[in-house]
PDB file of C-alpha atoms in Angstrom:
ATOM      1  CA  MET A   1       2.079  -4.010 -14.444  1.00 51.00           C
ATOM      2  CA  LYS A   2      -0.100  -3.905 -17.471  1.00 59.00           C
ATOM      3  CA  LYS A   3      -2.535  -0.856 -18.109  1.00 72.00           C
ATOM      4  CA  ILE A   4      -5.126  -0.884 -15.643  1.00 76.00           C
ATOM      5  CA  VAL A   5      -8.761  -0.296 -17.084  1.00 77.00           C
ATOM      6  CA  VAL A   6     -11.634   0.485 -14.598  1.00 79.00           C
ATOM      7  CA  LYS A   7     -14.481  -1.886 -15.416  1.00 81.00           C
ATOM      8  CA  LYS A   8     -17.130  -0.751 -12.890  1.00 82.00           C
ATOM      9  CA  ARG A   9     -17.320   2.109 -10.468  1.00 87.00           C
ATOM     10  CA  HIS A  10     -19.856   2.208  -7.789  1.00 89.00           C
ATOM     11  CA  SER A  11     -20.570   3.133  -4.102  1.00 92.00           C
ATOM     12  CA  ILE A  12     -20.462   0.203  -1.431  1.00 92.00           C
ATOM     13  CA  ARG A  13     -22.817  -0.334   1.176  1.00 92.00           C
ATOM     14  CA  LYS A  14     -21.990   0.895   4.674  1.00 91.00           C
ATOM     15  CA  SER A  15     -21.785  -2.932   5.654  1.00 92.00           C
ATOM     16  CA  GLN A  16     -19.235  -3.460   2.986  1.00 92.00           C
ATOM     17  CA  GLY A  17     -17.423  -0.490   3.992  1.00 91.00           C
ATOM     18  CA  GLN A  18     -17.224  -1.619   7.612  1.00 93.00           C
ATOM     19  CA  GLU A  19     -16.031  -5.031   6.306  1.00 94.00           C
ATOM     20  CA  LEU A  20     -13.262  -3.181   4.314  1.00 94.00           C
ATOM     21  CA  LEU A  21     -12.150  -1.084   7.197  1.00 94.00           C
ATOM     22  CA  GLU A  22     -12.073  -4.165   9.426  1.00 94.00           C
ATOM     23  CA  ARG A  23      -9.776  -5.935   6.879  1.00 94.00           C
ATOM     24  CA  LEU A  24      -7.587  -2.641   6.757  1.00 95.00           C
ATOM     25  CA  GLU A  25      -7.402  -2.790  10.881  1.00 94.00           C
ATOM     26  CA  ALA A  26      -6.142  -6.356  10.484  1.00 92.00           C
ATOM     27  CA  GLN A  27      -3.126  -4.962   8.565  1.00 91.00           C
ATOM     28  CA  ILE A  28      -2.272  -1.534  10.005  1.00 94.00           C
ATOM     29  CA  GLY A  29      -4.068  -1.661  13.274  1.00 92.00           C
ATOM     30  CA  PRO A  30      -6.022   1.296  14.780  1.00 92.00           C
ATOM     31  CA  SER A  31      -4.692   3.660  12.044  1.00 93.00           C
ATOM     32  CA  ALA A  32      -7.440   2.219   9.928  1.00 93.00           C
ATOM     33  CA  THR A  33      -9.747   5.014  11.353  1.00 93.00           C
ATOM     34  CA  LEU A  34      -7.814   7.461   9.320  1.00 94.00           C
ATOM     35  CA  PHE A  35      -9.528   6.010   6.274  1.00 94.00           C
ATOM     36  CA  HIS A  36     -12.947   6.119   7.453  1.00 91.00           C
ATOM     37  CA  ALA A  37     -15.549   7.911   5.191  1.00 90.00           C
ATOM     38  CA  GLU A  38     -19.228   8.352   4.822  1.00 88.00           C
ATOM     39  CA  MET A  39     -18.989   7.199   1.171  1.00 90.00           C
ATOM     40  CA  ILE A  40     -16.642   4.692  -0.273  1.00 93.00           C
ATOM     41  CA  GLU A  41     -16.617   3.695  -4.041  1.00 93.00           C
ATOM     42  CA  VAL A  42     -15.051   0.693  -5.452  1.00 93.00           C
ATOM     43  CA  LEU A  43     -13.226   0.644  -8.652  1.00 90.00           C
ATOM     44  CA  GLU A  44     -13.244  -3.063 -10.296  1.00 82.00           C
ATOM     45  CA  THR A  45     -10.214  -3.231 -12.514  1.00 82.00           C
ATOM     46  CA  ASN A  46      -8.908  -5.607 -15.174  1.00 82.00           C
ATOM     47  CA  ALA A  47      -5.863  -6.159 -12.787  1.00 81.00           C
ATOM     48  CA  ASN A  48      -5.843  -8.232  -9.685  1.00 84.00           C
ATOM     49  CA  VAL A  49      -6.480  -5.386  -7.411  1.00 87.00           C
ATOM     50  CA  SER A  50      -9.580  -3.351  -6.695  1.00 89.00           C
ATOM     51  CA  LEU A  51      -9.251   0.356  -5.784  1.00 92.00           C
ATOM     52  CA  PHE A  52     -11.396   2.187  -3.268  1.00 94.00           C
ATOM     53  CA  MET A  53     -12.279   5.760  -3.482  1.00 93.00           C
ATOM     54  CA  VAL A  54     -12.207   7.490  -0.130  1.00 91.00           C
ATOM     55  CA  GLY A  55     -13.467  11.010  -0.323  1.00 85.00           C
ATOM     56  CA  LYS A  56     -13.128  10.784  -4.281  1.00 86.00           C
ATOM     57  CA  LYS A  57      -9.603   9.915  -3.935  1.00 89.00           C
ATOM     58  CA  PRO A  58      -7.991   6.290  -4.598  1.00 91.00           C
ATOM     59  CA  LEU A  59      -6.514   5.832  -1.071  1.00 94.00           C
ATOM     60  CA  LEU A  60      -7.076   2.120  -0.703  1.00 95.00           C
ATOM     61  CA  MET A  61      -6.538  -1.076  -2.752  1.00 94.00           C
ATOM     62  CA  ALA A  62      -7.237  -4.741  -2.038  1.00 93.00           C
ATOM     63  CA  THR A  63      -6.791  -8.035  -3.345  1.00 90.00           C
ATOM     64  CA  ASP A  64      -8.336 -11.399  -2.265  1.00 90.00           C
ATOM     65  CA  ASP A  65      -5.739 -11.715   0.617  1.00 92.00           C
ATOM     66  CA  TRP A  66      -5.340  -8.124   1.972  1.00 94.00           C
ATOM     67  CA  VAL A  67      -6.606  -4.376   2.159  1.00 95.00           C
ATOM     68  CA  PHE A  68      -3.961  -1.806   2.328  1.00 96.00           C
ATOM     69  CA  PRO A  69      -3.661   2.084   1.685  1.00 97.00           C
ATOM     70  CA  THR A  70      -2.451   2.943  -1.738  1.00 95.00           C
ATOM     71  CA  LEU A  71       0.824   5.052  -1.941  1.00 95.00           C
ATOM     72  CA  LYS A  72      -1.465   8.189  -2.350  1.00 94.00           C
ATOM     73  CA  GLY A  73      -3.289   6.999   0.729  1.00 95.00           C
ATOM     74  CA  ALA A  74      -0.111   6.432   2.701  1.00 95.00           C
ATOM     75  CA  VAL A  75       1.202   9.850   1.611  1.00 95.00           C
ATOM     76  CA  GLN A  76      -1.946  11.757   2.445  1.00 95.00           C
ATOM     77  CA  LEU A  77      -2.861  10.050   5.616  1.00 95.00           C
ATOM     78  CA  PRO A  78       0.542   8.978   6.968  1.00 94.00           C
ATOM     79  CA  PHE A  79       0.499   5.839   9.566  1.00 95.00           C
ATOM     80  CA  PRO A  80       3.206   4.285  11.753  1.00 94.00           C
ATOM     81  CA  GLU A  81       2.619   0.608  11.012  1.00 95.00           C
ATOM     82  CA  ARG A  82       4.041  -1.665   8.473  1.00 96.00           C
ATOM     83  CA  ARG A  83       7.176   0.405   7.620  1.00 96.00           C
ATOM     84  CA  VAL A  84      10.510  -0.694   5.948  1.00 97.00           C
ATOM     85  CA  VAL A  85      12.869   2.207   6.059  1.00 97.00           C
ATOM     86  CA  VAL A  86      15.383   2.524   3.231  1.00 97.00           C
ATOM     87  CA  ASP A  87      18.687   4.538   3.108  1.00 96.00           C
ATOM     88  CA  ALA A  88      19.231   7.577   0.731  1.00 94.00           C
ATOM     89  CA  GLY A  89      21.166   5.331  -1.721  1.00 94.00           C
ATOM     90  CA  ALA A  90      18.126   3.070  -2.291  1.00 94.00           C
ATOM     91  CA  ILE A  91      15.776   5.826  -3.030  1.00 94.00           C
ATOM     92  CA  PRO A  92      16.273   6.351  -6.785  1.00 94.00           C
ATOM     93  CA  TYR A  93      15.839   2.448  -7.266  1.00 94.00           C
ATOM     94  CA  VAL A  94      12.762   2.296  -5.154  1.00 94.00           C
ATOM     95  CA  VAL A  95      10.922   5.194  -6.797  1.00 91.00           C
ATOM     96  CA  ASN A  96      11.799   3.500 -10.305  1.00 92.00           C
ATOM     97  CA  GLY A  97       9.855   0.460  -9.289  1.00 91.00           C
ATOM     98  CA  ALA A  98      12.860  -1.844  -8.200  1.00 94.00           C
ATOM     99  CA  ASP A  99      12.504  -4.660  -5.561  1.00 96.00           C
ATOM    100  CA  ILE A 100      13.839  -3.789  -2.203  1.00 96.00           C
ATOM    101  CA  MET A 101      17.324  -5.468  -1.353  1.00 95.00           C
ATOM    102  CA  ARG A 102      18.754  -6.119   2.038  1.00 95.00           C
ATOM    103  CA  PRO A 103      21.751  -3.683   1.797  1.00 94.00           C
ATOM    104  CA  GLY A 104      19.402  -0.561   1.357  1.00 94.00           C
ATOM    105  CA  ILE A 105      17.132  -1.363   4.194  1.00 96.00           C
ATOM    106  CA  VAL A 106      17.972   0.808   7.534  1.00 96.00           C
ATOM    107  CA  SER A 107      15.144  -0.744   9.742  1.00 96.00           C
ATOM    108  CA  CYS A 108      11.720  -2.153   9.754  1.00 96.00           C
ATOM    109  CA  THR A 109       8.764  -2.219  12.165  1.00 96.00           C
ATOM    110  CA  ASP A 110       7.962  -5.251  14.283  1.00 96.00           C
ATOM    111  CA  ASP A 111       4.696  -5.769  12.602  1.00 95.00           C
ATOM    112  CA  VAL A 112       6.140  -6.691   9.188  1.00 96.00           C
ATOM    113  CA  LYS A 113       5.008 -10.107   8.076  1.00 96.00           C
ATOM    114  CA  ALA A 114       5.968 -12.317   5.099  1.00 96.00           C
ATOM    115  CA  GLY A 115       3.382 -12.045   2.260  1.00 95.00           C
ATOM    116  CA  SER A 116       1.843  -9.151   3.683  1.00 95.00           C
ATOM    117  CA  PRO A 117       1.921  -5.463   2.159  1.00 97.00           C
ATOM    118  CA  VAL A 118       4.445  -2.844   3.785  1.00 97.00           C
ATOM    119  CA  GLN A 119       5.074   0.748   3.033  1.00 96.00           C
ATOM    120  CA  ILE A 120       8.552   1.563   1.903  1.00 97.00           C
ATOM    121  CA  VAL A 121       9.772   4.886   3.548  1.00 97.00           C
ATOM    122  CA  ASP A 122      12.941   7.042   3.189  1.00 95.00           C
ATOM    123  CA  GLU A 123      15.094   7.252   6.204  1.00 95.00           C
ATOM    124  CA  ARG A 124      15.341  11.144   6.412  1.00 94.00           C
ATOM    125  CA  HIS A 125      11.871  12.259   6.134  1.00 93.00           C
ATOM    126  CA  GLY A 126       9.801   9.101   6.733  1.00 92.00           C
ATOM    127  CA  LYS A 127       7.926   9.665   3.466  1.00 95.00           C
ATOM    128  CA  PRO A 128       6.386   6.725   1.696  1.00 96.00           C
ATOM    129  CA  LEU A 129       8.103   5.853  -1.533  1.00 95.00           C
ATOM    130  CA  ALA A 130       6.443   2.534  -2.459  1.00 96.00           C
ATOM    131  CA  ILE A 131       4.177  -0.094  -1.419  1.00 97.00           C
ATOM    132  CA  GLY A 132       5.440  -3.816  -1.486  1.00 96.00           C
ATOM    133  CA  ILE A 133       4.951  -7.413  -0.220  1.00 97.00           C
ATOM    134  CA  ALA A 134       7.572  -8.430   2.474  1.00 97.00           C
ATOM    135  CA  LEU A 135       9.134 -11.613   1.754  1.00 97.00           C
ATOM    136  CA  LEU A 136      10.259 -12.265   5.268  1.00 96.00           C
ATOM    137  CA  ASP A 137       9.044 -11.560   8.808  1.00 97.00           C
ATOM    138  CA  ALA A 138      10.713  -8.541  10.601  1.00 96.00           C
ATOM    139  CA  PRO A 139      13.185 -10.734  12.742  1.00 96.00           C
ATOM    140  CA  ASP A 140      14.317 -12.657   9.875  1.00 96.00           C
ATOM    141  CA  LEU A 141      14.514  -9.519   7.784  1.00 95.00           C
ATOM    142  CA  ARG A 142      16.770  -7.905  10.371  1.00 95.00           C
ATOM    143  CA  ALA A 143      18.915 -11.039  10.579  1.00 95.00           C
ATOM    144  CA  SER A 144      19.346 -11.338   6.888  1.00 94.00           C
ATOM    145  CA  THR A 145      22.603  -9.879   5.391  1.00 91.00           C
ATOM    146  CA  GLY A 146      21.744 -10.014   1.534  1.00 92.00           C
ATOM    147  CA  GLY A 147      19.036 -10.626  -1.122  1.00 94.00           C
ATOM    148  CA  LYS A 148      15.592  -9.402  -1.908  1.00 96.00           C
ATOM    149  CA  MET A 149      13.407  -8.679   0.936  1.00 96.00           C
ATOM    150  CA  VAL A 150      10.359  -6.657  -0.144  1.00 96.00           C
ATOM    151  CA  LYS A 151       8.813  -7.359  -3.714  1.00 96.00           C
ATOM    152  CA  LYS A 152       7.572  -4.064  -5.292  1.00 94.00           C
ATOM    153  CA  PHE A 153       3.957  -3.885  -5.796  1.00 94.00           C
ATOM    154  CA  HIS A 154       3.104  -0.250  -6.235  1.00 92.00           C
ATOM    155  CA  HIS A 155       5.260   2.776  -6.737  1.00 92.00           C
ATOM    156  CA  VAL A 156       5.218   6.510  -7.882  1.00 88.00           C
ATOM    157  CA  GLY A 157       4.633   6.875 -11.470  1.00 86.00           C
ATOM    158  CA  ASP A 158       3.029   3.360 -12.071  1.00 88.00           C
ATOM    159  CA  GLU A 159      -0.531   2.542 -13.276  1.00 85.00           C
ATOM    160  CA  ILE A 160      -2.100   2.888  -9.905  1.00 86.00           C
ATOM    161  CA  TRP A 161      -0.534   6.221  -9.203  1.00 86.00           C
ATOM    162  CA  ASN A 162      -1.147   7.566 -12.778  1.00 82.00           C
ATOM    163  CA  MET A 163      -4.666   6.436 -12.853  1.00 78.00           C
ATOM    164  CA  GLU A 164      -7.107   9.228 -13.958  1.00 69.00           C
ATOM    165  CA  ILE A 165     -10.533   8.693 -12.517  1.00 68.00           C
TER     166      ILE A 165
END
């Protein structure tokens, strides 16, 4: 990912905040209420993603297709939906930005859908390691025996993680 530069930063109206949370609820269900705040700011960037400041922290991100918590949002406000669990052997690759391959996947939640964002979590602690885009639906992912299953979108140490605001 190229260096992210913030073009604009401003508060959004309550109606826009409500719409944002409705889009988030479409992705993660009732856990979207964790991300409710009186004031939400948007950071318009030069990348294909907008970041949303909830409580002065970049906890949400959005593209034209979806809204999902950033990795910092998933770590600070854990939610049980949209999880792909990886084994200990996959962790070093995931945190360095690799895509998720089938042999490293232990399980996934039933709500994983192709083309939608998911959180990649470790098997032992359930801690989010990265955010990715699922390439297959949950049943197909479970039935698969090899290949790339999740394309990495955001991980520890990338531009979104290291962004200084």
